Coordinates of C-alpha atoms and ligand atoms in Angstrom, one line a residue:
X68 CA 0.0 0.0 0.0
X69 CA 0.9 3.3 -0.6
X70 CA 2.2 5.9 1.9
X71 CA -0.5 7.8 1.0
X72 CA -3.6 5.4 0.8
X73 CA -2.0 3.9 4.8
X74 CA -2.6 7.6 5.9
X75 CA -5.8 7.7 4.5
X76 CA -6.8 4.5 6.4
X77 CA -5.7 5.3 9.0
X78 CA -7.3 8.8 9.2
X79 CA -10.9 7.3 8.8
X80 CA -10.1 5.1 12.0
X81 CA -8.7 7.7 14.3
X82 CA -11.2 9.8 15.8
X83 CA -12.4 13.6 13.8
X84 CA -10.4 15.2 16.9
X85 CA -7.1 14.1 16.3
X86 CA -7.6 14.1 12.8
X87 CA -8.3 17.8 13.3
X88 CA -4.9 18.3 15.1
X89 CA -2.0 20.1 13.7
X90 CA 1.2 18.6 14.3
X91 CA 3.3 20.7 16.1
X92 CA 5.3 22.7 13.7
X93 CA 8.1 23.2 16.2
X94 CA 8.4 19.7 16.8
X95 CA 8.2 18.7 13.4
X96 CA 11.0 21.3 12.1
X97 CA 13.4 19.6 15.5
X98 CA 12.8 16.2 13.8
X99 CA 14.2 17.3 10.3
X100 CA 17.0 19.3 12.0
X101 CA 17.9 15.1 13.2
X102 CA 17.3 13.8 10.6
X103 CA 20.0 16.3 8.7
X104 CA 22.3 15.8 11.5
X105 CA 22.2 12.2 10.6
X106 CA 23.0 12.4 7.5
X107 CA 26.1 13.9 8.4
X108 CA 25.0 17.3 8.0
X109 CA 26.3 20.4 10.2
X110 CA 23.2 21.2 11.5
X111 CA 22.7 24.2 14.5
X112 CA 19.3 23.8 15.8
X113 CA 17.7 26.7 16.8
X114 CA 13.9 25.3 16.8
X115 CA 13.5 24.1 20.2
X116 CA 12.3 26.4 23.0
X117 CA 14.4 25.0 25.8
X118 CA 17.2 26.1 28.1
X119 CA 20.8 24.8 27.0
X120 CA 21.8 24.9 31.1
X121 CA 21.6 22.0 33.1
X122 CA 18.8 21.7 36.2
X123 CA 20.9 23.9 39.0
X124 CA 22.3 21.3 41.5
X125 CA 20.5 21.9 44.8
X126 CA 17.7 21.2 43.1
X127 CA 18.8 17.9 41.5
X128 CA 19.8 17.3 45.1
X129 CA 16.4 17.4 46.0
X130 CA 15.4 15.1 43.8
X131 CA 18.1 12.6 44.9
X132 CA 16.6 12.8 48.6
X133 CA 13.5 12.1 47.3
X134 CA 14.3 8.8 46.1
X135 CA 16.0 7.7 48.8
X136 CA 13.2 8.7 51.2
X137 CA 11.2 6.8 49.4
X138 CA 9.1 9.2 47.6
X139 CA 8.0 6.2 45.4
X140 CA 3.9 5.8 45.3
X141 CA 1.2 8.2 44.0
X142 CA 0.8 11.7 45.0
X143 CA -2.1 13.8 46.0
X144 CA -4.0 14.4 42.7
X145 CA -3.5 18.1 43.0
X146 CA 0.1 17.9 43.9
X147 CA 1.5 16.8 47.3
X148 CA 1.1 19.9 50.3
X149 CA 4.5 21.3 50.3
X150 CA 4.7 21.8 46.7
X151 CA 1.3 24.0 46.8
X152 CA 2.2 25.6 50.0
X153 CA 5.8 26.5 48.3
X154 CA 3.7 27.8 44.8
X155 CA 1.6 30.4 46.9
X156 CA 4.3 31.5 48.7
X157 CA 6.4 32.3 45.6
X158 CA 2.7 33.5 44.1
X159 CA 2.8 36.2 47.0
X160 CA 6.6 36.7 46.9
X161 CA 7.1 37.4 43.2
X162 CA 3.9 38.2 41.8
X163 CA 1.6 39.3 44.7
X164 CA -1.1 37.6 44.3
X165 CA -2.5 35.9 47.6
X166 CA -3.8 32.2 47.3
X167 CA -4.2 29.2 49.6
X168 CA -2.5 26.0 48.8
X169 CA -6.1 24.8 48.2
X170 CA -6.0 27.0 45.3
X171 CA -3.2 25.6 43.4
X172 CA -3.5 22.3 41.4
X173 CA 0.0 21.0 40.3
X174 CA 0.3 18.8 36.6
X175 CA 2.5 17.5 34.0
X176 CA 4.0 20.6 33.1
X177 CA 2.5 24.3 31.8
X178 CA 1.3 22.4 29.1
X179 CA -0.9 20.4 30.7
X180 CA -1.8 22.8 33.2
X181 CA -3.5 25.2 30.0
X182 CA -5.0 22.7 28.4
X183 CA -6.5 21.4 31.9
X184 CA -7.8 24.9 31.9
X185 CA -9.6 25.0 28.7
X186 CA -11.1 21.5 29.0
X187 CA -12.5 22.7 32.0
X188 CA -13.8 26.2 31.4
X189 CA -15.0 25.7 27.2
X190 CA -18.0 24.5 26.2
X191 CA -18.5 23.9 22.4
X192 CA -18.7 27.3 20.4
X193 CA -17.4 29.5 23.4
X194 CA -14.5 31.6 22.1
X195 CA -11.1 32.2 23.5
X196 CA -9.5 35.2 22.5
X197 CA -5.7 34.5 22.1
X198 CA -3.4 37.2 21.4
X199 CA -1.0 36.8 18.5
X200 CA 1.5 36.0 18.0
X201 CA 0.9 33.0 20.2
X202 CA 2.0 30.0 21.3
X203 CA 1.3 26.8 18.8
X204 CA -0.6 25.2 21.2
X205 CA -2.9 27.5 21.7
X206 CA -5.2 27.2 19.4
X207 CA -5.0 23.4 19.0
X208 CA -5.7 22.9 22.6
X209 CA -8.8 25.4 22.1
X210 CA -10.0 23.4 19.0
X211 CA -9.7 19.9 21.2
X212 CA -12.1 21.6 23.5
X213 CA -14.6 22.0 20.3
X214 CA -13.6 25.9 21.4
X215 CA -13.1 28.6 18.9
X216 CA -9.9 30.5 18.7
X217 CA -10.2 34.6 18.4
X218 CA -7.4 35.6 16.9
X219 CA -6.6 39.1 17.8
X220 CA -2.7 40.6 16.2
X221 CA -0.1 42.4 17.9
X222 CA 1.4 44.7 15.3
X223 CA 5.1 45.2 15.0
X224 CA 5.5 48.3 15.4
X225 CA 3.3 47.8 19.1
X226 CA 6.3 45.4 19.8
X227 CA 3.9 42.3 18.9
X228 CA 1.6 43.2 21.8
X229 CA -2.5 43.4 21.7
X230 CA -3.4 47.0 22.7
X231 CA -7.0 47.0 25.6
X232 CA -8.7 48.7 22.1
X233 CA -8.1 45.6 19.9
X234 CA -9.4 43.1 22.8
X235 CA -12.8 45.1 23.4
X236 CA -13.1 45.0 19.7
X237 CA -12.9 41.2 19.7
X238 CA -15.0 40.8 22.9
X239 CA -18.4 39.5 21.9
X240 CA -21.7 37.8 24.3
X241 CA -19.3 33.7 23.3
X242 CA -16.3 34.8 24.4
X243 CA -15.0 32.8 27.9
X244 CA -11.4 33.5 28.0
X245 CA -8.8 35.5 27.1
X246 CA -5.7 34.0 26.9
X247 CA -2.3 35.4 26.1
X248 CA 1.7 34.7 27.5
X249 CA 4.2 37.7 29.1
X250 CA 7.3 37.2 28.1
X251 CA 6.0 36.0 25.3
X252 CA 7.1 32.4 22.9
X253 CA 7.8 33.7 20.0
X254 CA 8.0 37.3 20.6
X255 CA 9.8 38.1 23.8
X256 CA 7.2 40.9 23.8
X257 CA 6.4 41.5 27.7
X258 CA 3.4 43.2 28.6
X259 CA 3.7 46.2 31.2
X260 CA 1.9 46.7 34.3
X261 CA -0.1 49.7 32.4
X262 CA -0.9 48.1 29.8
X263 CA -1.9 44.8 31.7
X264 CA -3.8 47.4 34.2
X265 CA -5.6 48.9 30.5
X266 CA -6.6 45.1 29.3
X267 CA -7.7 44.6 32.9
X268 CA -10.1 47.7 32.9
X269 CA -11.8 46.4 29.4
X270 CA -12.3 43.0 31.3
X271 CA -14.0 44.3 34.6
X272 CA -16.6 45.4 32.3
X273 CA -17.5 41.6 31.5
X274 CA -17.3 39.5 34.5
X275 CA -18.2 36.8 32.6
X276 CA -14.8 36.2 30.5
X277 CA -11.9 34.7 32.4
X278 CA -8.0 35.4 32.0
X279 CA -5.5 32.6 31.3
X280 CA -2.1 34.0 32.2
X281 CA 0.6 32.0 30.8
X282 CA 4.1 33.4 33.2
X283 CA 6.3 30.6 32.0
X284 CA 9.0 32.7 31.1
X285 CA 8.6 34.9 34.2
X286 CA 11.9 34.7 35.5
X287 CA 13.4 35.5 31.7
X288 CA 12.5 39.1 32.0
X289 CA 15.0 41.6 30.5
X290 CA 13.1 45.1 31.5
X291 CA 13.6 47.5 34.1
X292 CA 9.9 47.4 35.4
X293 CA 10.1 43.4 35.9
X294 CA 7.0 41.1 35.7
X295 CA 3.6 42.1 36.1
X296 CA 0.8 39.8 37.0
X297 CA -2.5 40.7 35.8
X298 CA -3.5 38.1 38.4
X299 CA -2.8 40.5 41.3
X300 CA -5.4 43.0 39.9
X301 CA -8.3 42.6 43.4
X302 CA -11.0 43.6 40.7
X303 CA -9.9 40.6 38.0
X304 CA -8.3 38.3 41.0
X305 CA -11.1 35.4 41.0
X306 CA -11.4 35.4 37.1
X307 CA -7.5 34.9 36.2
X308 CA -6.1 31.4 36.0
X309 CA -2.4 32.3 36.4
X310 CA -0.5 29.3 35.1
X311 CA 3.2 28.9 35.3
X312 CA 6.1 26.0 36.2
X313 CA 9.7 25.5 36.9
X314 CA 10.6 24.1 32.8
X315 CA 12.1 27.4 31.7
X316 CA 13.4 29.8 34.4
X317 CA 15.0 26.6 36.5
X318 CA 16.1 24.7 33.2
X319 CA 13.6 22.1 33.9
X320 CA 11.6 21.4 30.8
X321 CA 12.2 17.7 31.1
X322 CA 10.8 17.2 35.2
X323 CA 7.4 18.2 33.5
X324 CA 6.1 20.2 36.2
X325 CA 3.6 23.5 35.9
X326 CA 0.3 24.9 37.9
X327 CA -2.3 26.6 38.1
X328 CA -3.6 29.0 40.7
X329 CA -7.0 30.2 40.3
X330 CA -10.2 30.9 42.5
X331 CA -11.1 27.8 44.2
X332 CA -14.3 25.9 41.7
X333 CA -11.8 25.9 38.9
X334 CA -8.9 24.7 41.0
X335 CA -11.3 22.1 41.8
X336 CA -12.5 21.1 38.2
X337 CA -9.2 20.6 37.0
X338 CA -8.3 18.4 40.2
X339 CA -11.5 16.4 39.1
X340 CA -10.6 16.2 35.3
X341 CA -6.9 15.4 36.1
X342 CA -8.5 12.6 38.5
X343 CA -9.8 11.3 35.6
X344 CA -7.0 11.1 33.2
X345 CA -3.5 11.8 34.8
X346 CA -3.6 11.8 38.9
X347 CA -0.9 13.6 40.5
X348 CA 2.2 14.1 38.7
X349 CA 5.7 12.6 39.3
X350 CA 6.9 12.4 42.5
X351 CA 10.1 13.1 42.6
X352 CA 10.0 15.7 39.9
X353 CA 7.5 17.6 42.7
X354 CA 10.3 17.4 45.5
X355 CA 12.7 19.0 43.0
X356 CA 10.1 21.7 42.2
X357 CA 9.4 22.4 45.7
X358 CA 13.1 22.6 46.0
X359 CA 13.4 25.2 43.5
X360 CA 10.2 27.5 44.4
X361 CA 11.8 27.4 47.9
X362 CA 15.3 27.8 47.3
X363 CA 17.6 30.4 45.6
X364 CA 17.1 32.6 42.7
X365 CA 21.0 32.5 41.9
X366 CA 21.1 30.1 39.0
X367 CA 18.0 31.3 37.9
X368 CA 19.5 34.8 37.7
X369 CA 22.7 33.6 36.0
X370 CA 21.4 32.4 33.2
X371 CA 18.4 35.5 32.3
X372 CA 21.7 37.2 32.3
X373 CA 23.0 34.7 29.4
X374 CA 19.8 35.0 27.7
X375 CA 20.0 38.7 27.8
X376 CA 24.1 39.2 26.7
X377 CA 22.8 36.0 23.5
X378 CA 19.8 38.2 22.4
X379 CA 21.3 41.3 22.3
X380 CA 24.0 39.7 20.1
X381 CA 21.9 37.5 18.0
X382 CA 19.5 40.8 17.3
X383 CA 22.7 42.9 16.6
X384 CA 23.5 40.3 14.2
X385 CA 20.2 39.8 12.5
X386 CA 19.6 43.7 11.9
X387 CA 22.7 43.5 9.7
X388 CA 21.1 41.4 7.4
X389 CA 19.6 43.1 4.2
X390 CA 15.6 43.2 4.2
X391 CA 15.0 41.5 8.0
X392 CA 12.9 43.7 10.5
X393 CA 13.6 42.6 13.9
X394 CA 12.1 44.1 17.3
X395 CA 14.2 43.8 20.3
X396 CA 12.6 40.8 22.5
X397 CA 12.4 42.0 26.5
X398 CA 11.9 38.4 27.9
X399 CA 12.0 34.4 26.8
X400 CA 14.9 33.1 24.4
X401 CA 14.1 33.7 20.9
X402 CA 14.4 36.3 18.2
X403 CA 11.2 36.8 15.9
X404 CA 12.8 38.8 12.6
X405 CA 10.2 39.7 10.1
X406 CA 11.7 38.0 6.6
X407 CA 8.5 38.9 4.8
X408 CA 11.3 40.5 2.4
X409 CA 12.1 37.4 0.7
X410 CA 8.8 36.3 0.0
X411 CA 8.4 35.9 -3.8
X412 CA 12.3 35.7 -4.5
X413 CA 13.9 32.8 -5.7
X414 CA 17.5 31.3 -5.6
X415 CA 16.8 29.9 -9.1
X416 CA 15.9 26.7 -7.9
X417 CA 13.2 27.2 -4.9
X418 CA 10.9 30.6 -4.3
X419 CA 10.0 31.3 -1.2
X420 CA 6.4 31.5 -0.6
X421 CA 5.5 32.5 2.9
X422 CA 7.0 31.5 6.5
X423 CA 7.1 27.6 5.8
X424 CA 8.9 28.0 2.6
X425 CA 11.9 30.0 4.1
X426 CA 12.2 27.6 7.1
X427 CA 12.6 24.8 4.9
X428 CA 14.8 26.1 2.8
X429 CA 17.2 27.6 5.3
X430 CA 16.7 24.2 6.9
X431 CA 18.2 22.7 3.9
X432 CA 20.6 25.5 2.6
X433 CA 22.8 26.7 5.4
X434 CA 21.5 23.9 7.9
X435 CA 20.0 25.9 10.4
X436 CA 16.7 25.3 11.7
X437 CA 14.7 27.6 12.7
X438 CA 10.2 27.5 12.4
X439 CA 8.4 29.1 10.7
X440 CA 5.8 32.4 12.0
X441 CA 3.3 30.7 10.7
X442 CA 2.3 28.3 13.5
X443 CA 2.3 31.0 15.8
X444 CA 0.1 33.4 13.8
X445 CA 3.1 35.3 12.4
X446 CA 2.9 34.6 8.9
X447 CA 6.0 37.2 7.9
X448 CA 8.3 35.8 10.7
X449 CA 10.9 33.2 11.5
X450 CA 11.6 31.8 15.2
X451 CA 14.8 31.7 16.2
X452 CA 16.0 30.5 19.8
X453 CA 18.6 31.7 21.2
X454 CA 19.3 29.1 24.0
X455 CA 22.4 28.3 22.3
X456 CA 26.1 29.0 23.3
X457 CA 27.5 32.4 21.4
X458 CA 30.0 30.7 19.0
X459 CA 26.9 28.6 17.3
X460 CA 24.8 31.5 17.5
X461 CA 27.2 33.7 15.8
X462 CA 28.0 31.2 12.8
X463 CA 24.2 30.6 12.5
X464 CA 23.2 34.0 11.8
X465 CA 26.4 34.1 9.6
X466 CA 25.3 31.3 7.4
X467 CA 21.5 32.4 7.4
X468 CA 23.0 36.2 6.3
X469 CA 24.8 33.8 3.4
X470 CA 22.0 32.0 2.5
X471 CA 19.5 34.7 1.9
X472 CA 22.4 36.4 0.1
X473 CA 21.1 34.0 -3.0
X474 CA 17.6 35.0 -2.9
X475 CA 16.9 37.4 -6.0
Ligands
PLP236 C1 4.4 30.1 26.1 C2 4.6 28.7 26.6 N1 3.7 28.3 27.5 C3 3.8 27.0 28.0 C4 4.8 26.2 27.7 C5 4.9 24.8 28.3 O1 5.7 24.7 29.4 P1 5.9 23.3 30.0 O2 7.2 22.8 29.5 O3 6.0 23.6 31.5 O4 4.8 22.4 29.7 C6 5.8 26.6 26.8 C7 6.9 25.7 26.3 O5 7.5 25.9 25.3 C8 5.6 27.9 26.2 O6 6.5 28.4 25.3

């Protein structure tokens, strides 16, 4: 049988939901990157959005212990007591926003903590606004639910971010939650307190929408102001979800550990779905987490500093190059240049039509990989991590600068 007629079969056996799924671009463009590397390609892989530092070592520590106290059986479905008693102290330390332990369900990373939220809060045809750019698993997660995504743009030149006009324009009597991440995956656009505090005053008109807060990359802040959470607005406090988790500010992605904290029926509904389909997450991965909310900030601090010394080079780098509009990220690892300049030229072989096109063939031309905008809503743009050491940062850009070099 063909490739093509076994994909077909098995499409009409898998259920319309899956079927409906896109693949996640970001993983997809890793896998080539592998498979080049294989080959015996000089491939730099820039398309994964994880830390290149190691899990800092009082932490692993903690994990260590854990074993050999025999933290070995099933925790508490919402995540044992320490853990949530160390999330709401770090909620009130960093981020002032006051919740009891009771309020905080723990799960199998950030991930798993939004999509918990949707599952439990969207009912089929409810809209979720999600400001773009966005995350690619946004709207995928938000389509699972039989949910539909309202796409609202950040312009460029407003940094990438949604202005409190643009959101009351997309507000309508379906819409349930609004959903957007500060820093931001794939912009590194951070949203300031006034204009959080502008968004917030649009939403106390409707106390009927809810706010999912995505702070992963909280602790990757580069701006003098630091991180706001809209969370701690009194007026918006029982209708924000704030989710967040130890995978990118402690170089943790692989412990798979993230929360939510939110008023207490929702806390509750995702304890009861996650009843249901996960239980409580691993063990020993919460002891290393409770380790980390607890314990210093040091490492963490350390390497927001690398972050901030690699984007400032890798932007430098990228604004040399002819025809690329790049905004200066304030938070996260990546750089987000607008290529929308190539589009419709040619190397004589390939044109480039669109995000995917360029991705691809930089992929296959210099060897870098990089994904494409389009995944994230950001049609004219390419992703670019820069969780990588200088010296491989420094050639990449070099060879993508080569590359595009042969576009006419
Ligand atoms: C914006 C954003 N939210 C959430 C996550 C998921 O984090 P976790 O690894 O804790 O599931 C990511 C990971 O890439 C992300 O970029």
């Amino acid at each position: 049988m063909s490739a093509v007629a076994e994909q077909t079969q098995v499409g009409a056996r898998l259920a319309d939901r899956i079927n409906a799924l896109e693949e996640s671009s970001t993983l997809a463009m890793t896998k080539m990157a592998r498979e080049l590397a294989a080959q015996g390609h000089k491939v730099i892989s820039l398309s994964v959005g994880e830390p290149d530092f190691k899990t800092p070592a009082h932490i692993c520590e903690a994990a260590k212990k854990a074993i050999d106290d025999g933290f070995h059986g099933y925790s508490p479905v919402a995540g044992y007591p320490d853990l949530r008693k160390a999330i709401a102290d770090k909620l009130k330390r960093d981020n002032n926003i006051d919740w009891k332990p009771e309020n905080i369900v723990v799960s199998t990373g950030a991930k798993h903590s939004l999509a918990n939220v949707i599952q439990v809060l969207i009912n089929p045809g409810d809209e979720v606004v999600i400001f773009a750019p966005y995350w690619v698993s946004y709207s995928e997660m938000v389509k699972l639910a039989e949910g539909k995504s309202v796409i609202v743009d950040g312009a460029f030149d407003n940094d990438f971010k949604v202005t409190a006009a643009q959101l009351e324009a997309a507000i309508t009597p379906r819409t349930k939650i609004v959903m957007y991440a500060s820093p931001n995956n794939p912009t590194g656009a951070v949203y300031s307190e006034q204009e959080l505090r502008e968004i917030a005053a649009v939403l106390e008109k409707h106390d009927d929408i809810y706010v999912l807060a995505d702070e992963i990359y909280e602790y990757i802040n580069f701006t003098e102001e630091g991180h706001f959470s809209i969370g701690s607005i009194p007026a918006l406090k029982d209708r924000v979800i704030t989710v967040n988790g130890v995978a990118k500010g402690y170089a943790m992605t692989g412990w798979r550990i993230g929360f939510i904290a939110a008023s207490k029926w929702i806390a509750d509904g995702v304890e009861k779905l996650q009843g249901q389909v996960t239980s409580g997450t691993n063990s020993i991965a919460q002891k290393a987490a409770t380790a980390a909310f607890n314990g210093t900030m040091e490492p963490s601090i350390e390497m927001a500093k690398a972050y901030q010394r690699r984007r400032d080079l890798v932007v430098g780098l990228l604004r040399e190059i002819p025809g690329f509009k790049v905004n200066m990220p304030q938070g996260a690892f990546y750089a987000f240049p607008d290529v929308s300049y190539y589009f419709g030229k040619s190397d004589g072989t390939t044109t480039i039509n669109g995000s995917d096109d360029f991705a691809n063939w930089l992929l296959n031309n210099s060897f870098v990989s990089t994904v494409a905008g389009s995944g994230f809503g950001a049609p004219d743009c390419i992703r670019i991590s820069t969780a990588a050491a200088d010296e491989a940062l420094v050639e990449a850009v070099q060879r993508i600068k080569d590359a595009v070099a042969t576009l006419k």
